[in-house]
C-alpha cells in the first residue's frame, strides 16, 4: 500500500474559496454570486477583492440560477455559491431549463453536501444531489476529495466551457493530494495499485478508502484505490481496466446509494465487464443531527465499513463463475 | 418605418400565427395574437440588434421572452425581421425543427438566447444579462416580456426585489395583461390584485400602455428608454386582448392553447389581409 502523508487538515470549501480568489486575479470574466452564505462558502475573499464582480442575491436561489444563466450572455463565467441542498433540489427546474437545456457556462458550486454537514440535520444534509445533477444532459459533475483537489477543480472548471456542478463540504478533513497534482476533468486518479479488489471512491470517502486500504494491506488484501472526482462524465476506461484486473469492486460515496457514483460504476460494469459490486453509501434514508464522525459511523460510511464491504465482495468473487476477469 | 407599414407586418404576423398553429394542431394562438403589436413595434422600431446573430449579444439590445408559450408570434416576427428564412415557419413544432414548441437554444435558432416555457425564469435571466452588459460597459438595453398569469410564480418577485436593490436600470420589462390563463381569468384563478402597485412597492418605475395600439406601444417604449439609467428598473403594464385581431378568439381564455380547425382557420384568415406573402 502506497503511503499517504497527511499534509494538514482543511475544509474542502476553503479549497473552493482559494481557487475562486485565484480565478478572480487571473480571469476577468469570472463573477461570483451568493445567496446569503458568503462566509460559509468562503467567497468573502473574492467579494472583498472584486466587489464589482460579486453579486449578493439574498435568500433567493431560483433567481440566482437565472441571473447566472443571463450573465453568461455577455461572456461572463458565473460561479454560484450556496449549500448543496439549495444549489440543486430547490432550484432543479431553473437549472434544467435556464442552464442545462440552454447549455449555459454556469458553475454551480455547492458546499455543506452530505452527512458531514453535521448538527444542522437532514433538512440540510442533501444526499441526492449527485444523482439529480448527473441526470441533466450537458452537465459535468465533480466531487473533489480534499482541499488541494477542490482548489484545482475550481481552477479547472473555469476553463471548461459548459455547465458544471462542483460539490464540496464543511468539515476539516485530511489533505493528502499533492498541491501540484494536475486536475483533469473526467480522468480518474489512481491512488494505489492493487490486484484483489477495486475501490472507487469520491469526495470525503476517498480518505476513508485509503485508511481502509491500509487496514486491508495488513490482512494481505491488496486493494486498488481509484479516486473518481468526476462523477460525470465517468472515466469508463479507468473503471473497466481496473475491474478487468481485480474482478470485483466497491464504490464509496457520501450520497444515497440510489443514483450516486455506485450506480454509475454499476452501469459501466454491466455494459462492459459484469463483476460483483458492493456499495458504500446511505441506504435509502435521510440523515440526522450529530457530529460528522458519528454520522459517518452510524450510516455506514467509515473506513471499517469499506473493509467489510471489500471482504463481502471478495467472497462473492470467489463464488462467481466469472471470477478472475 | 411608417405606422401603416407596421400594421401590415402585424396583419401578416397574425396570419403566420394562426397558420403555424393550425398546421400542427397545437400551440398557443391567443397570447401570440394579443402581443403582435408589441413584437412588431419592438423589432421594427425599438431594438438595436444585429441579424448576424451571436449568443453573447455584445453591442446590441437583447430581448428575452419569459412566457415562452407565445413562441408563434416571436418566430414570425424574427423571421420577417430577417433572423432566419420565412419558409422555416412551416417547420414549427415538427420533428427536426429549430422552431420548438417553446423557444430553445439547442437547435441554434437565431434570436433566441435562453430556453423558456417553464414560467417565471425569464426575468432573472434578463436581469443577469443586463448586469453583464454593465460589466462589459455596453450601453445597450435588455428587454423582457412576461405573462400576467406568470406573475403567480415566486421567482418573478425574487428577481423584482433583486433588480431594484441592485439598481438594474438598463432593463425594460413588460407584462402582458390579458387577464387570462389556462383555467380561466386571472381574477378567478389567482387574483393579481393591484399589480402596478406591487411593482411600485418593489421599487420599479411603472408605466402603462394599451398593447394593441401600436402607436401607443411605440410611444411608451420610447418613453421607457428615456427613463433608463436612473438607478431604477422599468416595467410596463401592457393591457392586451387575448386573441386580438380574430373576432371569435377574443374575450375569453378559450384560445390560450388550442388550434383552429380548417373552417376556423379560413374564418380567421378572412379577417387578416395577406400583406407580405404567406410563408
Coordinates of C-alpha atoms in Angstrom, one line a residue:
Chain A
X1 CA 0.0 0.0 0.0
X2 CA 1.4 3.4 -1.1
X3 CA 1.9 5.6 1.9
X4 CA -0.1 8.8 2.0
X5 CA 1.1 11.6 4.3
X6 CA -1.5 13.9 5.8
X7 CA -0.3 17.4 4.8
X8 CA -2.7 19.0 7.3
X9 CA -6.4 19.3 7.8
X10 CA -8.7 21.8 6.0
X11 CA -12.3 22.0 4.7
X12 CA -12.9 21.4 1.0
X13 CA -15.0 24.6 0.9
X14 CA -11.8 26.6 1.7
X15 CA -10.2 25.0 -1.3
X16 CA -13.1 26.4 -3.4
X17 CA -12.6 29.8 -1.8
X18 CA -8.9 29.9 -2.5
X19 CA -9.5 28.7 -6.1
X20 CA -12.1 31.4 -6.7
X21 CA -9.9 34.1 -5.4
X22 CA -7.1 32.9 -7.7
X23 CA -9.5 32.9 -10.7
X24 CA -10.6 36.4 -9.8
X25 CA -7.0 37.5 -10.2
X26 CA -6.4 35.6 -13.5
X27 CA -9.7 35.6 -15.3
X28 CA -11.6 38.9 -15.6
X29 CA -14.7 37.1 -16.8
X30 CA -15.2 35.1 -13.6
X31 CA -18.0 36.5 -11.5
X32 CA -19.4 35.3 -8.1
X33 CA -23.0 35.1 -7.0
X34 CA -24.0 34.1 -3.5
X35 CA -27.4 33.6 -1.7
X36 CA -26.6 35.0 1.8
X37 CA -23.9 32.4 2.6
X38 CA -20.7 34.3 1.6
X39 CA -18.8 33.3 4.7
X40 CA -20.0 29.7 4.7
X41 CA -19.0 29.3 1.0
X42 CA -15.6 31.0 1.7
X43 CA -16.4 33.5 -1.1
X44 CA -15.6 36.5 1.2
X45 CA -12.0 36.9 0.0
X46 CA -13.3 37.1 -3.6
X47 CA -16.0 39.5 -2.6
X48 CA -13.6 41.8 -0.8
X49 CA -11.0 41.9 -3.6
X50 CA -13.5 42.1 -6.5
X51 CA -16.7 43.8 -5.2
X52 CA -17.8 44.8 -8.7
X53 CA -17.7 41.2 -9.8
X54 CA -19.5 39.8 -6.8
X55 CA -23.3 39.8 -6.6
X56 CA -25.2 39.3 -3.3
X57 CA -28.5 37.7 -4.3
X58 CA -30.1 37.3 -0.8
X59 CA -32.1 34.2 0.1
X60 CA -33.4 33.7 -3.4
X61 CA -31.7 30.7 -5.0
X62 CA -34.0 30.3 -8.0
X63 CA -33.3 33.9 -9.0
X64 CA -29.6 33.3 -8.6
X65 CA -29.6 30.5 -11.1
X66 CA -31.4 32.6 -13.6
X67 CA -29.1 35.6 -13.1
X68 CA -26.1 33.3 -13.6
X69 CA -27.6 32.0 -16.9
X70 CA -28.2 35.6 -18.0
X71 CA -24.6 36.7 -17.1
X72 CA -23.2 34.1 -19.5
X73 CA -24.8 36.0 -22.3
X74 CA -22.2 38.7 -22.4
X75 CA -19.3 36.2 -21.8
X76 CA -19.2 36.1 -18.0
X77 CA -18.3 32.9 -16.2
X78 CA -20.6 32.9 -13.2
X79 CA -19.8 30.8 -10.1
X80 CA -22.9 30.5 -7.9
X81 CA -22.5 29.6 -4.2
X82 CA -24.9 28.2 -1.7
X83 CA -25.4 25.0 0.3
X84 CA -25.7 21.8 -1.9
X85 CA -29.3 21.4 -0.9
X86 CA -30.3 24.9 -2.1
X87 CA -28.0 24.5 -5.2
X88 CA -29.8 21.5 -6.6
X89 CA -33.1 20.2 -5.4
X90 CA -34.5 23.6 -4.5
X91 CA -33.7 25.0 -8.0
X92 CA -33.8 21.9 -10.2
X93 CA -36.2 23.3 -12.8
X94 CA -34.3 26.6 -13.0
X95 CA -31.1 24.6 -13.6
X96 CA -32.8 22.3 -16.1
X97 CA -34.3 24.9 -18.3
X98 CA -32.1 28.1 -18.0
X99 CA -28.7 26.3 -17.6
X100 CA -28.7 22.7 -18.7
X101 CA -31.1 22.8 -21.7
X102 CA -29.8 26.3 -22.6
X103 CA -26.2 25.0 -22.2
X104 CA -25.0 28.0 -20.3
X105 CA -21.5 28.3 -18.9
X106 CA -22.6 28.4 -15.3
X107 CA -20.6 26.8 -12.4
X108 CA -22.9 25.7 -9.6
X109 CA -20.7 25.5 -6.5
X110 CA -22.2 23.7 -3.6
X111 CA -21.0 23.4 -0.1
X112 CA -22.1 21.5 3.0
X113 CA -23.1 18.5 1.0
X114 CA -23.9 15.2 2.6
X115 CA -24.0 13.9 6.2
X116 CA -20.8 15.7 7.3
X117 CA -22.8 19.0 7.4
X118 CA -23.4 17.6 10.9
X119 CA -25.6 19.1 13.5
X120 CA -28.0 21.1 11.2
X121 CA -29.6 17.7 10.4
X122 CA -31.4 16.1 7.5
X123 CA -33.1 19.3 6.1
X124 CA -29.7 20.5 5.0
X125 CA -27.8 17.2 4.5
X126 CA -28.5 16.6 0.9
X127 CA -27.7 13.1 -0.2
X128 CA -29.4 13.2 -3.6
X129 CA -27.5 16.0 -5.4
X130 CA -25.0 13.9 -7.4
X131 CA -27.9 11.8 -8.8
X132 CA -30.0 14.9 -9.6
X133 CA -27.2 16.6 -11.4
X134 CA -25.7 13.7 -13.3
X135 CA -29.1 13.1 -14.9
X136 CA -29.1 16.5 -16.6
X137 CA -27.8 16.5 -20.2
X138 CA -24.8 18.9 -20.8
X139 CA -23.8 18.8 -17.1
X140 CA -20.4 17.9 -15.8
X141 CA -20.5 16.8 -12.1
X142 CA -17.4 16.9 -9.9
X143 CA -16.9 15.9 -6.3
X144 CA -13.4 16.5 -5.1
X145 CA -11.8 14.9 -2.0
X146 CA -9.6 17.4 -0.2
X147 CA -8.6 21.0 -0.1
X148 CA -5.9 20.8 -2.8
X149 CA -8.2 18.8 -5.2
X150 CA -11.1 21.2 -4.6
X151 CA -8.9 24.2 -5.4
X152 CA -7.5 22.5 -8.5
X153 CA -11.0 21.5 -9.6
X154 CA -12.3 25.1 -9.1
X155 CA -9.5 26.4 -11.4
X156 CA -10.1 23.6 -14.0
X157 CA -13.9 24.2 -14.3
X158 CA -13.3 27.9 -15.3
X159 CA -11.5 26.7 -18.4
X160 CA -14.2 24.1 -19.2
X161 CA -17.0 25.6 -21.4
X162 CA -20.3 24.3 -20.2
X163 CA -22.4 23.8 -17.1
X164 CA -20.7 22.3 -14.1
X165 CA -21.8 21.1 -10.7
X166 CA -19.0 21.3 -8.1
X167 CA -19.7 19.6 -4.8
X168 CA -17.7 20.1 -1.6
X169 CA -18.2 20.1 2.2
X170 CA -17.9 21.7 5.5
X171 CA -15.7 19.6 7.9
X172 CA -11.9 19.9 8.1
X173 CA -10.6 16.7 6.6
X174 CA -7.1 15.4 5.8
X175 CA -5.2 17.0 2.9
X176 CA -3.3 14.2 1.0
X177 CA -3.5 15.1 -2.7
X178 CA -0.2 17.0 -3.6
X179 CA -0.7 20.7 -4.3
X180 CA 0.8 20.3 -7.8
X181 CA -1.4 17.3 -8.7
X182 CA -2.9 18.1 -12.1
X183 CA -6.8 18.1 -12.2
X184 CA -8.2 16.6 -15.4
X185 CA -11.9 16.7 -15.7
X186 CA -13.2 13.2 -16.4
X187 CA -9.9 11.5 -15.6
X188 CA -9.9 9.2 -12.6
X189 CA -6.9 9.4 -10.3
X190 CA -5.1 6.1 -9.4
X191 CA -4.2 6.3 -5.7
X192 CA -3.0 2.8 -5.1
X193 CA -2.3 -0.1 -7.4
X194 CA -3.7 -3.5 -6.4
X195 CA -4.9 -6.8 -7.7
X196 CA -7.6 -8.1 -5.4
X197 CA -10.4 -5.5 -5.4
X198 CA -11.1 -2.1 -7.0
X199 CA -12.3 0.6 -4.6
X200 CA -13.9 3.6 -6.4
X201 CA -14.3 6.5 -4.0
X202 CA -15.3 10.1 -4.3
X203 CA -15.4 13.2 -2.0
X204 CA -14.8 12.7 1.7
X205 CA -14.9 8.9 1.2
X206 CA -11.6 8.9 -0.6
X207 CA -9.6 9.3 2.6
X208 CA -11.7 6.6 4.2
X209 CA -10.8 4.3 1.3
X210 CA -7.1 5.0 1.8
X211 CA -7.5 4.2 5.5
X212 CA -9.4 1.0 4.6
X213 CA -6.6 0.1 2.1
X214 CA -4.0 0.3 4.8
X215 CA -6.1 -2.0 7.1
X216 CA -6.7 -4.4 4.2
X217 CA -2.9 -4.4 3.4
X218 CA -2.1 -5.6 6.9
X219 CA -4.5 -8.6 6.2
X220 CA -2.8 -9.4 3.0
X221 CA -5.5 -7.9 0.8
X222 CA -4.2 -5.7 -2.0
X223 CA -6.8 -3.1 -2.9
X224 CA -6.6 -0.9 -6.0
X225 CA -7.9 2.6 -4.9
X226 CA -9.2 4.9 -7.6
X227 CA -10.4 8.4 -6.9
X228 CA -13.4 9.2 -9.1
X229 CA -13.6 13.0 -8.7
X230 CA -15.6 13.4 -11.9
X231 CA -18.9 11.7 -11.5
X232 CA -19.9 12.7 -15.0
X233 CA -18.5 12.0 -17.5
X234 CA -17.4 8.9 -15.7
X235 CA -13.9 7.6 -16.6
X236 CA -15.1 4.4 -18.3
X237 CA -11.6 3.3 -19.2
X238 CA -10.3 3.5 -15.7
X239 CA -13.2 1.5 -14.3
X240 CA -13.1 -1.2 -16.9
X241 CA -9.3 -1.6 -16.8
X242 CA -9.2 -1.9 -13.1
X243 CA -12.1 -4.3 -12.7
X244 CA -10.8 -6.5 -15.6
X245 CA -7.7 -6.9 -13.4
X246 CA -9.3 -7.2 -10.0
X247 CA -12.6 -8.9 -10.8
X248 CA -14.7 -7.1 -8.2
X249 CA -15.4 -3.6 -6.9
X250 CA -16.6 -1.4 -4.0
X251 CA -18.0 2.1 -4.6
X252 CA -17.8 4.6 -1.8
X253 CA -19.6 8.0 -1.5
X254 CA -21.3 10.3 0.9
X255 CA -24.6 10.1 -1.0
X256 CA -27.6 7.9 -1.5
X257 CA -26.7 4.5 -2.9
X258 CA -29.7 5.1 -5.3
X259 CA -28.5 7.3 -8.1
X260 CA -24.9 8.0 -7.0
X261 CA -21.4 7.1 -8.0
X262 CA -22.1 3.4 -7.3
X263 CA -24.9 3.4 -9.8
X264 CA -22.6 4.9 -12.4
X265 CA -20.0 2.3 -11.8
X266 CA -22.6 -0.5 -12.0
X267 CA -23.7 0.8 -15.4
X268 CA -20.1 0.8 -16.7
X269 CA -19.6 -2.8 -15.3
X270 CA -22.9 -4.1 -16.6
X271 CA -22.2 -2.8 -20.1
X272 CA -18.5 -3.9 -20.3
X273 CA -17.4 -6.4 -17.7
X274 CA -20.0 -7.6 -15.2
X275 CA -18.5 -8.2 -11.8
X276 CA -19.6 -8.3 -8.2
X277 CA -20.0 -4.7 -6.8
X278 CA -20.7 -3.6 -3.2
X279 CA -21.9 -0.1 -2.4
X280 CA -20.9 2.2 0.4
X281 CA -23.4 5.0 0.7
X282 CA -26.6 6.0 2.5
X283 CA -29.1 3.3 2.1
X284 CA -32.4 5.0 1.2
X285 CA -32.7 7.1 4.3
X286 CA -32.4 10.7 5.5
X287 CA -29.6 11.7 7.9
X288 CA -30.0 13.4 11.3
X289 CA -28.2 15.8 13.6
X290 CA -24.9 14.7 15.1
X291 CA -21.1 15.1 14.9
X292 CA -19.9 14.3 11.4
X293 CA -17.7 11.3 12.6
X294 CA -20.7 9.8 14.5
X295 CA -22.9 10.2 11.5
X296 CA -20.4 8.6 9.1
X297 CA -20.1 5.7 11.5
X298 CA -23.9 5.3 12.1
X299 CA -24.8 5.5 8.4
X300 CA -22.1 3.0 7.4
X301 CA -19.6 5.4 5.6
X302 CA -16.4 4.9 7.6
X303 CA -13.2 3.0 6.7
X304 CA -14.3 0.0 8.7
X305 CA -17.4 -0.3 6.6
X306 CA -15.3 -0.2 3.4
X307 CA -13.2 -3.0 4.8
X308 CA -16.3 -5.1 5.5
X309 CA -17.7 -4.4 2.0
X310 CA -14.3 -5.5 0.5
X311 CA -14.5 -8.8 2.3
X312 CA -18.1 -9.3 1.2
X313 CA -17.3 -8.6 -2.4
X314 CA -14.2 -10.8 -2.3
X315 CA -16.3 -13.7 -1.0
X316 CA -18.8 -13.1 -3.9
X317 CA -15.9 -13.0 -6.4
X318 CA -14.6 -16.4 -5.1
X319 CA -18.0 -17.9 -5.7
X320 CA -18.6 -16.2 -9.0
X321 CA -18.2 -18.3 -12.2
X322 CA -16.7 -15.2 -13.8
X323 CA -14.0 -14.7 -11.2
X324 CA -10.6 -13.9 -12.4
X325 CA -11.5 -11.5 -15.1
Chain B
X1 CA -41.0 52.8 -40.9
X2 CA -44.5 54.3 -41.1
X3 CA -47.3 53.1 -38.9
X4 CA -49.2 51.8 -41.9
X5 CA -46.2 49.6 -42.8
X6 CA -46.1 48.3 -39.2
X7 CA -49.8 47.5 -39.3
X8 CA -49.2 45.5 -42.5
X9 CA -46.5 43.5 -40.8
X10 CA -48.8 42.9 -37.9
X11 CA -51.5 41.6 -40.1
X12 CA -49.1 39.2 -41.8
X13 CA -47.7 38.1 -38.4
X14 CA -51.3 37.2 -37.3
X15 CA -51.8 35.1 -40.4
X16 CA -48.5 33.4 -39.7
X17 CA -49.6 32.7 -36.1
X18 CA -52.9 31.1 -37.0
X19 CA -51.4 29.1 -39.9
X20 CA -48.5 27.8 -37.9
X21 CA -50.7 26.6 -35.0
X22 CA -53.3 25.2 -37.4
X23 CA -50.7 23.2 -39.4
X24 CA -49.7 21.2 -36.4
X25 CA -53.0 21.5 -34.5
X26 CA -51.1 22.6 -31.4
X27 CA -49.6 25.8 -29.9
X28 CA -50.8 29.0 -28.3
X29 CA -52.6 31.4 -30.6
X30 CA -54.4 33.6 -28.0
X31 CA -51.4 35.3 -26.3
X32 CA -49.5 35.4 -29.5
X33 CA -52.2 37.4 -31.3
X34 CA -52.6 39.7 -28.3
X35 CA -48.9 40.5 -28.3
X36 CA -48.4 41.1 -32.0
X37 CA -48.3 44.9 -31.9
X38 CA -45.7 44.7 -29.1
X39 CA -43.4 42.4 -31.0
X40 CA -43.7 44.3 -34.3
X41 CA -43.0 47.6 -32.6
X42 CA -40.1 46.2 -30.6
X43 CA -38.3 44.6 -33.6
X44 CA -39.0 47.3 -36.1
X45 CA -38.9 50.5 -34.1
X46 CA -37.1 50.0 -30.8
X47 CA -34.5 47.2 -30.6
X48 CA -31.0 47.9 -31.9
X49 CA -30.0 44.4 -33.0
X50 CA -27.8 42.6 -35.4
X51 CA -29.4 39.9 -37.5
X52 CA -25.9 38.4 -37.7
X53 CA -26.7 36.5 -34.5
X54 CA -24.2 35.9 -31.7
X55 CA -25.1 34.4 -28.4
X56 CA -23.1 37.0 -26.5
X57 CA -25.1 39.9 -27.9
X58 CA -22.4 42.3 -27.1
X59 CA -23.0 45.7 -28.7
X60 CA -26.7 45.2 -29.3
X61 CA -30.0 45.3 -27.4
X62 CA -31.3 42.0 -26.1
X63 CA -34.9 40.6 -25.9
X64 CA -36.0 37.7 -23.7
X65 CA -39.4 36.0 -23.9
X66 CA -40.2 34.6 -20.4
X67 CA -43.7 33.4 -21.3
X68 CA -42.3 31.1 -24.0
X69 CA -45.6 29.5 -25.0
X70 CA -46.3 32.5 -27.2
X71 CA -43.4 31.4 -29.4
X72 CA -45.5 31.7 -32.7
X73 CA -45.6 35.5 -32.6
X74 CA -41.9 35.7 -31.8
X75 CA -40.8 33.2 -34.5
X76 CA -42.9 35.1 -37.1
X77 CA -41.5 38.5 -36.2
X78 CA -37.9 37.1 -36.0
X79 CA -38.3 35.6 -39.5
X80 CA -39.9 38.6 -41.0
X81 CA -37.2 40.8 -39.4
X82 CA -34.5 38.8 -41.2
X83 CA -33.2 36.5 -38.5
X84 CA -33.9 33.4 -40.5
X85 CA -35.9 32.5 -43.6
X86 CA -39.6 32.9 -43.5
X87 CA -40.2 29.5 -45.0
X88 CA -38.8 27.9 -41.9
X89 CA -42.0 28.9 -40.1
X90 CA -43.6 25.9 -41.8
X91 CA -41.4 23.6 -39.5
X92 CA -42.9 25.0 -36.3
X93 CA -43.4 22.2 -33.7
X94 CA -42.4 19.5 -36.2
X95 CA -39.7 16.8 -35.8
X96 CA -36.1 18.0 -36.5
X97 CA -37.2 21.7 -36.4
X98 CA -35.3 24.6 -34.9
X99 CA -38.7 26.1 -34.0
X100 CA -39.5 24.1 -30.9
X101 CA -42.9 24.4 -29.2
X102 CA -41.3 26.6 -26.6
X103 CA -38.2 28.6 -27.6
X104 CA -34.9 26.8 -27.1
X105 CA -31.2 27.3 -27.9
X106 CA -30.3 23.7 -28.5
X107 CA -31.1 23.9 -32.2
X108 CA -29.3 27.2 -32.6
X109 CA -32.3 29.3 -33.8
X110 CA -31.1 32.9 -34.4
X111 CA -32.7 35.4 -32.0
X112 CA -33.2 33.0 -29.0
X113 CA -30.7 33.2 -26.2
X114 CA -32.2 31.0 -23.5
X115 CA -34.9 28.4 -23.3
X116 CA -38.3 29.4 -21.8
X117 CA -41.6 27.8 -21.2
X118 CA -41.4 26.7 -17.6
X119 CA -42.7 30.0 -16.3
X120 CA -41.1 32.6 -14.0
X121 CA -37.5 32.3 -15.2
X122 CA -37.1 34.9 -17.9
X123 CA -36.9 38.0 -15.7
X124 CA -34.0 36.6 -13.7
X125 CA -32.1 35.8 -16.9
X126 CA -32.8 39.2 -18.3
X127 CA -31.6 40.9 -15.1
X128 CA -28.4 38.8 -15.3
X129 CA -27.8 39.7 -18.9
X130 CA -28.4 43.4 -18.0
X131 CA -25.7 43.2 -15.3
X132 CA -23.3 41.5 -17.7
X133 CA -23.9 44.5 -20.1
X134 CA -22.9 46.9 -17.3
X135 CA -19.7 44.8 -16.5
X136 CA -18.9 45.0 -20.2
X137 CA -19.6 48.8 -20.3
X138 CA -22.1 48.0 -23.0
X139 CA -24.7 50.7 -23.0
X140 CA -27.3 48.7 -24.9
X141 CA -30.5 47.7 -23.2
X142 CA -32.2 44.5 -22.2
X143 CA -35.9 43.9 -22.8
X144 CA -38.1 41.1 -21.4
X145 CA -41.7 40.1 -21.8
X146 CA -43.7 38.2 -19.1
X147 CA -47.3 37.0 -18.9
X148 CA -49.8 38.1 -16.3
X149 CA -50.5 34.5 -15.1
X150 CA -46.8 34.2 -14.8
X151 CA -46.8 36.8 -12.0
X152 CA -48.1 34.0 -9.8
X153 CA -44.6 32.4 -9.9
X154 CA -42.5 33.3 -6.8
X155 CA -39.2 33.6 -8.8
X156 CA -40.6 36.7 -10.5
X157 CA -40.7 38.5 -7.2
X158 CA -37.2 37.3 -6.2
X159 CA -36.0 38.9 -9.5
X160 CA -38.1 42.0 -9.0
X161 CA -36.6 42.6 -5.5
X162 CA -33.1 41.9 -6.8
X163 CA -33.2 44.3 -9.8
X164 CA -34.4 47.2 -7.7
X165 CA -31.9 46.5 -4.9
X166 CA -29.0 46.3 -7.5
X167 CA -30.3 49.4 -9.4
X168 CA -30.5 47.4 -12.7
X169 CA -31.6 50.5 -14.8
X170 CA -30.7 49.2 -18.2
X171 CA -33.7 46.8 -18.2
X172 CA -37.2 47.3 -19.6
X173 CA -39.7 44.6 -18.6
X174 CA -43.2 44.3 -20.0
X175 CA -46.1 42.3 -18.6
X176 CA -48.8 41.2 -20.9
X177 CA -52.0 41.9 -19.0
X178 CA -54.6 39.9 -21.0
X179 CA -56.3 38.8 -17.8
X180 CA -56.5 35.2 -19.0
X181 CA -54.7 32.0 -18.0
X182 CA -55.4 28.3 -18.8
X183 CA -58.0 27.6 -16.2
X184 CA -59.9 30.9 -16.7
X185 CA -59.5 34.6 -15.9
X186 CA -56.6 35.6 -13.7
X187 CA -59.2 37.2 -11.5
X188 CA -60.9 33.8 -10.9
X189 CA -57.8 31.6 -10.8
X190 CA -55.4 33.7 -8.7
X191 CA -56.2 37.4 -8.4
X192 CA -53.2 39.7 -9.1
X193 CA -54.9 42.5 -7.1
X194 CA -53.2 45.8 -7.8
X195 CA -50.2 44.6 -9.9
X196 CA -48.9 48.0 -10.7
X197 CA -48.9 49.0 -7.0
X198 CA -47.0 45.8 -6.2
X199 CA -44.2 46.6 -8.7
X200 CA -44.1 50.1 -7.5
X201 CA -43.7 48.9 -3.9
X202 CA -40.9 46.6 -5.1
X203 CA -39.1 49.8 -6.3
X204 CA -39.7 49.7 -10.0
X205 CA -40.7 52.6 -12.3
X206 CA -44.1 51.5 -13.6
X207 CA -45.6 52.6 -16.9
X208 CA -48.8 51.5 -18.6
X209 CA -49.9 51.1 -22.2
X210 CA -52.5 49.6 -24.5
X211 CA -50.6 46.8 -26.1
X212 CA -53.0 46.6 -29.1
X213 CA -52.5 50.2 -30.1
X214 CA -49.2 50.1 -32.0
X215 CA -48.6 53.9 -31.8
X216 CA -49.1 53.9 -28.1
X217 CA -46.7 50.9 -27.8
X218 CA -44.0 52.7 -29.7
X219 CA -44.5 55.9 -27.7
X220 CA -44.4 54.1 -24.4
X221 CA -41.3 52.1 -25.3
X222 CA -39.6 55.3 -26.4
X223 CA -40.6 56.9 -23.1
X224 CA -39.3 53.8 -21.2
X225 CA -35.9 54.1 -23.0
X226 CA -35.7 57.7 -21.9
X227 CA -36.1 56.6 -18.3
X228 CA -33.3 54.1 -18.3
X229 CA -30.0 55.0 -16.5
X230 CA -31.8 56.4 -13.5
X231 CA -30.9 53.7 -10.9
X232 CA -34.4 52.1 -11.3
X233 CA -35.6 49.2 -13.4
X234 CA -38.7 49.8 -15.6
X235 CA -41.8 47.7 -16.0
X236 CA -44.7 48.4 -18.4
X237 CA -48.2 47.2 -17.6
X238 CA -49.4 46.3 -21.1
X239 CA -53.1 45.7 -21.4
X240 CA -53.9 43.5 -24.3
X241 CA -56.8 41.4 -25.6
X242 CA -56.1 37.7 -25.9
X243 CA -56.8 36.6 -29.5
X244 CA -56.8 40.3 -30.8
X245 CA -57.4 40.6 -34.5
X246 CA -59.5 37.4 -34.8
X247 CA -63.0 38.1 -33.6
X248 CA -64.0 34.7 -32.4
X249 CA -60.7 34.2 -30.5
X250 CA -61.2 37.4 -28.4
X251 CA -62.7 37.8 -25.0
X252 CA -62.0 34.5 -23.2
X253 CA -59.2 32.1 -22.2
X254 CA -60.6 29.5 -24.6
X255 CA -57.9 30.2 -27.3
X256 CA -54.9 30.2 -24.9
X257 CA -53.6 26.9 -26.1
X258 CA -55.8 25.3 -28.8
X259 CA -55.6 25.3 -32.5
X260 CA -58.2 26.4 -35.0
X261 CA -59.8 23.7 -37.3
X262 CA -59.9 24.2 -41.1
X263 CA -63.1 26.2 -41.1
X264 CA -61.9 28.4 -38.2
X265 CA -58.6 29.0 -40.0
X266 CA -60.5 30.2 -43.1
X267 CA -62.6 32.4 -40.9
X268 CA -59.6 33.9 -39.2
X269 CA -57.6 34.5 -42.4
X270 CA -60.6 36.3 -43.9
X271 CA -60.1 38.9 -41.2
X272 CA -56.4 39.2 -41.7
X273 CA -55.2 40.7 -45.1
X274 CA -52.1 38.9 -46.6
X275 CA -49.7 41.8 -46.8
X276 CA -46.2 40.4 -47.2
X277 CA -47.0 37.0 -48.7
X278 CA -47.7 33.8 -46.7
X279 CA -44.7 31.6 -45.9

